[in-house]
Short mmCIF file of C-alpha atoms in Angstrom, two decimals:
data_model
loop_
_atom_site.label_atom_id
_atom_site.label_comp_id
_atom_site.label_asym_id
_atom_site.label_seq_id
_atom_site.Cartn_x
_atom_site.Cartn_y
_atom_site.Cartn_z
CA MET A 1 -33.53 100.80 58.04
CA SER A 2 -36.23 99.92 55.34
CA GLU A 3 -38.04 102.85 54.09
CA ARG A 4 -41.25 100.60 53.03
CA PRO A 5 -44.32 100.80 54.94
CA THR A 6 -44.87 98.34 57.64
CA ALA A 7 -47.95 96.24 58.24
CA LEU A 8 -48.80 94.01 61.39
CA ILE A 9 -50.94 91.03 60.69
CA THR A 10 -52.31 88.74 63.42
CA GLY A 11 -53.26 85.04 62.79
CA ALA A 12 -50.82 84.95 59.96
CA SER A 13 -49.50 81.63 60.26
CA ARG A 14 -52.27 80.04 57.87
CA GLY A 15 -55.34 80.69 55.99
CA ILE A 16 -56.36 84.10 55.31
CA GLY A 17 -53.67 85.74 57.34
CA ALA A 18 -50.85 84.00 55.36
CA ALA A 19 -52.61 84.88 52.34
CA VAL A 20 -52.53 88.59 53.13
CA ALA A 21 -49.12 88.58 54.44
CA ARG A 22 -48.18 87.22 50.72
CA ALA A 23 -50.27 89.48 48.99
CA LEU A 24 -48.80 92.68 50.97
CA ALA A 25 -45.01 91.41 50.86
CA PRO A 26 -44.01 92.94 47.80
CA THR A 27 -44.88 96.15 49.10
CA HIS A 28 -44.48 96.08 52.91
CA ASP A 29 -42.39 94.88 55.57
CA LEU A 30 -44.25 92.67 57.70
CA LEU A 31 -44.82 91.81 61.30
CA LEU A 32 -46.54 88.15 61.39
CA GLY A 33 -48.48 87.37 64.36
CA GLY A 34 -49.45 84.05 65.49
CA ARG A 35 -49.24 81.00 67.76
CA GLY A 36 -47.52 78.49 65.36
CA THR A 37 -43.90 79.14 65.94
CA GLU A 38 -42.88 76.83 63.11
CA ALA A 39 -45.23 78.14 60.57
CA LEU A 40 -44.47 81.84 61.16
CA GLN A 41 -40.68 81.58 60.87
CA ALA A 42 -41.24 79.29 57.61
CA LEU A 43 -43.50 81.98 56.16
CA ALA A 44 -40.99 84.70 57.51
CA ALA A 45 -38.24 82.91 55.61
CA GLU A 46 -40.30 82.85 52.55
CA LEU A 47 -41.14 86.40 52.44
CA PRO A 48 -38.36 89.06 52.54
CA GLY A 49 -38.66 91.68 55.03
CA ALA A 50 -40.95 89.64 57.28
CA ARG A 51 -40.32 88.53 60.66
CA PRO A 52 -42.52 86.83 63.30
CA TRP A 53 -44.38 88.75 66.07
CA GLN A 54 -45.50 86.72 68.71
CA ALA A 55 -47.92 87.66 71.74
CA GLU A 56 -50.77 86.40 73.58
CA LEU A 57 -53.62 88.45 72.33
CA THR A 58 -55.83 87.89 75.22
CA ASP A 59 -53.10 88.68 77.48
CA PRO A 60 -53.05 92.62 78.07
CA ALA A 61 -49.83 92.64 79.84
CA ALA A 62 -47.91 90.67 76.77
CA LEU A 63 -49.70 92.85 74.38
CA ALA A 64 -48.14 95.71 75.92
CA GLN A 65 -44.85 94.62 75.98
CA ALA A 66 -44.89 93.31 72.36
CA THR A 67 -46.12 96.58 70.99
CA ALA A 68 -43.87 99.07 73.15
CA GLU A 69 -41.29 99.34 70.44
CA ILE A 70 -43.38 99.69 67.38
CA ALA A 71 -43.18 103.59 66.95
CA SER A 72 -44.83 103.63 63.36
CA LEU A 73 -47.26 101.34 61.60
CA ASP A 74 -48.71 101.70 58.64
CA VAL A 75 -51.24 98.69 58.38
CA LEU A 76 -52.82 96.65 61.15
CA VAL A 77 -54.72 93.80 59.83
CA HIS A 78 -56.91 91.92 62.70
CA ASN A 79 -57.29 88.43 61.35
CA ALA A 80 -56.94 86.09 64.27
CA GLY A 81 -60.36 84.89 65.71
CA MET A 82 -62.29 81.90 66.52
CA ALA A 83 -65.71 80.19 65.90
CA GLU A 84 -67.73 77.82 67.62
CA VAL A 85 -71.17 77.35 66.29
CA GLY A 86 -74.15 75.56 67.74
CA PRO A 87 -77.56 76.47 68.98
CA LEU A 88 -77.96 78.97 71.77
CA GLU A 89 -79.29 76.58 74.43
CA LYS A 90 -76.11 74.36 73.78
CA THR A 91 -73.69 77.51 73.77
CA SER A 92 -71.85 77.96 77.32
CA ALA A 93 -71.01 81.16 78.95
CA GLN A 94 -67.34 80.19 78.40
CA VAL A 95 -68.00 79.92 74.69
CA TRP A 96 -69.42 83.32 74.98
CA ARG A 97 -66.65 84.96 76.77
CA ASP A 98 -63.86 83.25 74.83
CA THR A 99 -65.36 83.93 71.46
CA LEU A 100 -65.80 87.60 72.52
CA GLU A 101 -62.51 87.89 74.40
CA LEU A 102 -60.42 87.04 71.21
CA ASN A 103 -62.76 88.41 68.55
CA VAL A 104 -63.66 91.78 70.14
CA VAL A 105 -61.49 92.53 73.29
CA ALA A 106 -58.25 91.65 71.82
CA VAL A 107 -58.65 93.73 68.66
CA ALA A 108 -59.79 96.92 70.87
CA GLU A 109 -56.91 96.30 73.09
CA LEU A 110 -54.28 95.75 70.23
CA THR A 111 -55.75 98.76 68.53
CA ARG A 112 -55.75 101.08 71.48
CA LEU A 113 -51.96 100.08 72.03
CA LEU A 114 -51.02 100.90 68.68
CA LEU A 115 -52.92 103.98 67.82
CA PRO A 116 -49.71 106.05 68.41
CA ALA A 117 -47.92 104.13 65.59
CA LEU A 118 -50.92 104.12 63.59
CA ARG A 119 -51.47 107.84 63.95
CA ALA A 120 -47.82 108.67 63.52
CA ALA A 121 -48.18 107.03 59.91
CA ARG A 122 -51.55 108.01 59.20
CA GLY A 123 -52.38 104.35 59.10
CA HIS A 124 -54.79 101.65 57.83
CA VAL A 125 -56.63 99.44 59.95
CA VAL A 126 -58.26 96.27 58.40
CA LEU A 127 -60.61 94.03 60.20
CA ILE A 128 -61.34 90.57 58.85
CA ASN A 129 -65.08 90.34 59.72
CA SER A 130 -67.43 87.73 58.13
CA GLY A 131 -71.03 87.49 56.35
CA ALA A 132 -71.92 86.62 59.90
CA GLY A 133 -71.20 90.41 61.02
CA LEU A 134 -73.78 91.58 58.54
CA ASN A 135 -76.48 88.98 59.09
CA ALA A 136 -77.04 86.48 62.10
CA ASN A 137 -78.17 82.98 61.26
CA ALA A 138 -79.47 80.17 63.62
CA GLY A 139 -76.61 78.75 65.15
CA TRP A 140 -74.00 81.09 64.90
CA GLY A 141 -75.03 83.30 67.96
CA ALA A 142 -71.69 83.87 69.81
CA TYR A 143 -69.81 84.18 66.80
CA ALA A 144 -72.40 86.50 65.00
CA ALA A 145 -72.61 88.55 68.06
CA SER A 146 -68.73 88.91 68.18
CA LYS A 147 -68.53 89.90 64.42
CA PHE A 148 -71.55 92.49 64.84
CA ALA A 149 -69.51 94.07 67.78
CA LEU A 150 -66.33 94.16 65.53
CA ARG A 151 -68.24 95.97 62.84
CA ALA A 152 -69.34 98.44 65.30
CA PHE A 153 -65.86 98.67 66.89
CA GLY A 154 -64.60 99.65 63.29
CA GLU A 155 -67.53 102.11 62.75
CA VAL A 156 -66.50 103.95 65.77
CA LEU A 157 -62.88 104.02 65.36
CA ARG A 158 -63.52 105.49 61.88
CA ALA A 159 -65.39 108.30 63.49
CA GLU A 160 -62.97 109.00 66.41
CA GLU A 161 -59.89 108.57 64.09
CA PRO A 162 -60.43 110.43 61.17
CA GLU A 163 -56.72 110.55 60.11
CA LEU A 164 -56.88 106.71 59.96
CA ARG A 165 -58.45 104.55 57.11
CA VAL A 166 -60.56 101.55 58.78
CA THR A 167 -62.02 98.83 56.46
CA SER A 168 -64.21 96.15 57.36
CA VAL A 169 -64.00 92.80 55.12
CA HIS A 170 -66.95 90.81 55.03
CA PRO A 171 -66.18 87.47 53.25
CA GLY A 172 -68.66 84.51 52.89
CA ARG A 173 -67.24 81.03 53.63
CA VAL A 174 -63.68 80.52 52.93
CA ASP A 175 -61.52 77.36 52.32
CA THR A 176 -59.62 77.32 55.62
CA ASP A 177 -59.00 75.12 58.30
CA MET A 178 -61.50 77.07 60.46
CA GLN A 179 -64.02 76.29 57.94
CA ARG A 180 -63.42 72.61 57.76
CA ALA A 181 -63.99 72.39 61.72
CA ILE A 182 -67.16 74.55 61.23
CA ARG A 183 -68.70 72.24 58.67
CA LYS A 184 -67.79 69.02 60.94
CA THR A 185 -69.74 70.91 63.62
CA GLU A 186 -72.68 71.67 61.38
CA GLY A 187 -72.61 68.06 59.74
CA GLY A 188 -72.23 69.27 56.49
CA GLN A 189 -70.12 68.34 53.44
CA TYR A 190 -66.86 70.12 53.00
CA GLU A 191 -67.23 71.60 49.32
CA PRO A 192 -64.07 73.85 48.82
CA GLU A 193 -64.89 74.63 45.35
CA ARG A 194 -68.17 76.53 46.51
CA TYR A 195 -66.20 78.57 48.86
CA LEU A 196 -63.86 81.78 48.64
CA THR A 197 -59.91 81.22 48.83
CA PRO A 198 -57.95 82.79 51.18
CA GLU A 199 -56.00 84.43 48.12
CA SER A 200 -59.28 86.23 47.04
CA VAL A 201 -59.94 87.49 50.51
CA ALA A 202 -56.34 88.89 50.65
CA ASP A 203 -56.72 90.50 47.16
CA SER A 204 -59.60 92.53 48.70
CA VAL A 205 -57.34 93.57 51.65
CA LEU A 206 -54.54 94.65 49.04
CA HIS A 207 -56.99 96.78 47.13
CA ALA A 208 -58.20 98.60 50.01
CA VAL A 209 -54.81 99.07 51.31
CA THR A 210 -53.23 100.12 48.19
CA ALA A 211 -56.21 102.60 47.17
CA PRO A 212 -55.19 106.22 46.61
CA ARG A 213 -54.80 108.41 49.98
CA GLY A 214 -58.01 110.13 48.95
CA ALA A 215 -59.95 106.85 48.54
CA HIS A 216 -61.22 105.34 51.88
CA VAL A 217 -62.48 101.88 51.60
CA HIS A 218 -65.14 101.56 54.47
CA GLN A 219 -66.71 98.10 53.87
CA VAL A 220 -65.85 95.09 51.35
CA VAL A 221 -68.57 92.31 51.09
CA ILE A 222 -67.04 89.47 48.94
CA ARG A 223 -69.02 86.21 48.33
CA PRO A 224 -68.11 83.12 45.93
CA SER A 225 -69.25 83.72 42.22
#
C-alpha cells in the first residue's frame, strides 16, 4: 500500500481539475472525480498512482456509497462547478437551483461525508472559487451568489475544524471550456492570451497544499499579469 498522501479532485477530467491532478501527481496518489469516463481513464493512465473516482455529486446516496471506503484523505479539492450567466430577469428558478446544488450543496455534502477521513489525516480542503466569490457583477447573479456562499462555507469549515487546513482559491478568467461557453453567452471575443492558464491556478493549489504544516494559506487571489 502506498505511503504517499492521497488527494481527491472533483471535476478532474479537464481544465483546472486536470491541471491540479498533474501538479499533485508527483507527490500524491489521486482519486480523479468527474463525469467523463474516457477522459478520466486517460488521465489516470498518464499519472502513476491515479484512478478514476466517479460519483454523481448532486446525488447524496451515490456520494455516501462512493465515500464509504475512504478512511483517510489528505487533500480534497472541490473543483467541479457550473456557470450560467445572464441578467436576473432571465435567470430562472431552475438555474438558481442547479447552480447552488452543484457549486454549494454538493461541496458541503461531500465534505461532510469525508470529514472523518480528513480528520484522520489532518487534511486540507481546497475550494476552487472565483473572482465572482469576492465581487458580484451584473449578469453573474446565480454564479456569484454560489461563490459567495462557497467562500462562507470555507470560512465556517475553517472555524469549526481547527485541525484541518482550508484554502479558497479565487482566480480571474481562466482559459477553459467553461470560459468559452461563458464568453459565447456574453457575446464577447474569446481571448485566451488575456486569461489565466489552468496550470497557473494549479500551481497556486500546489503551493497551498505543500506549504509547511505551520503555514495555513486561507485565501489565494490570482489575476492575469
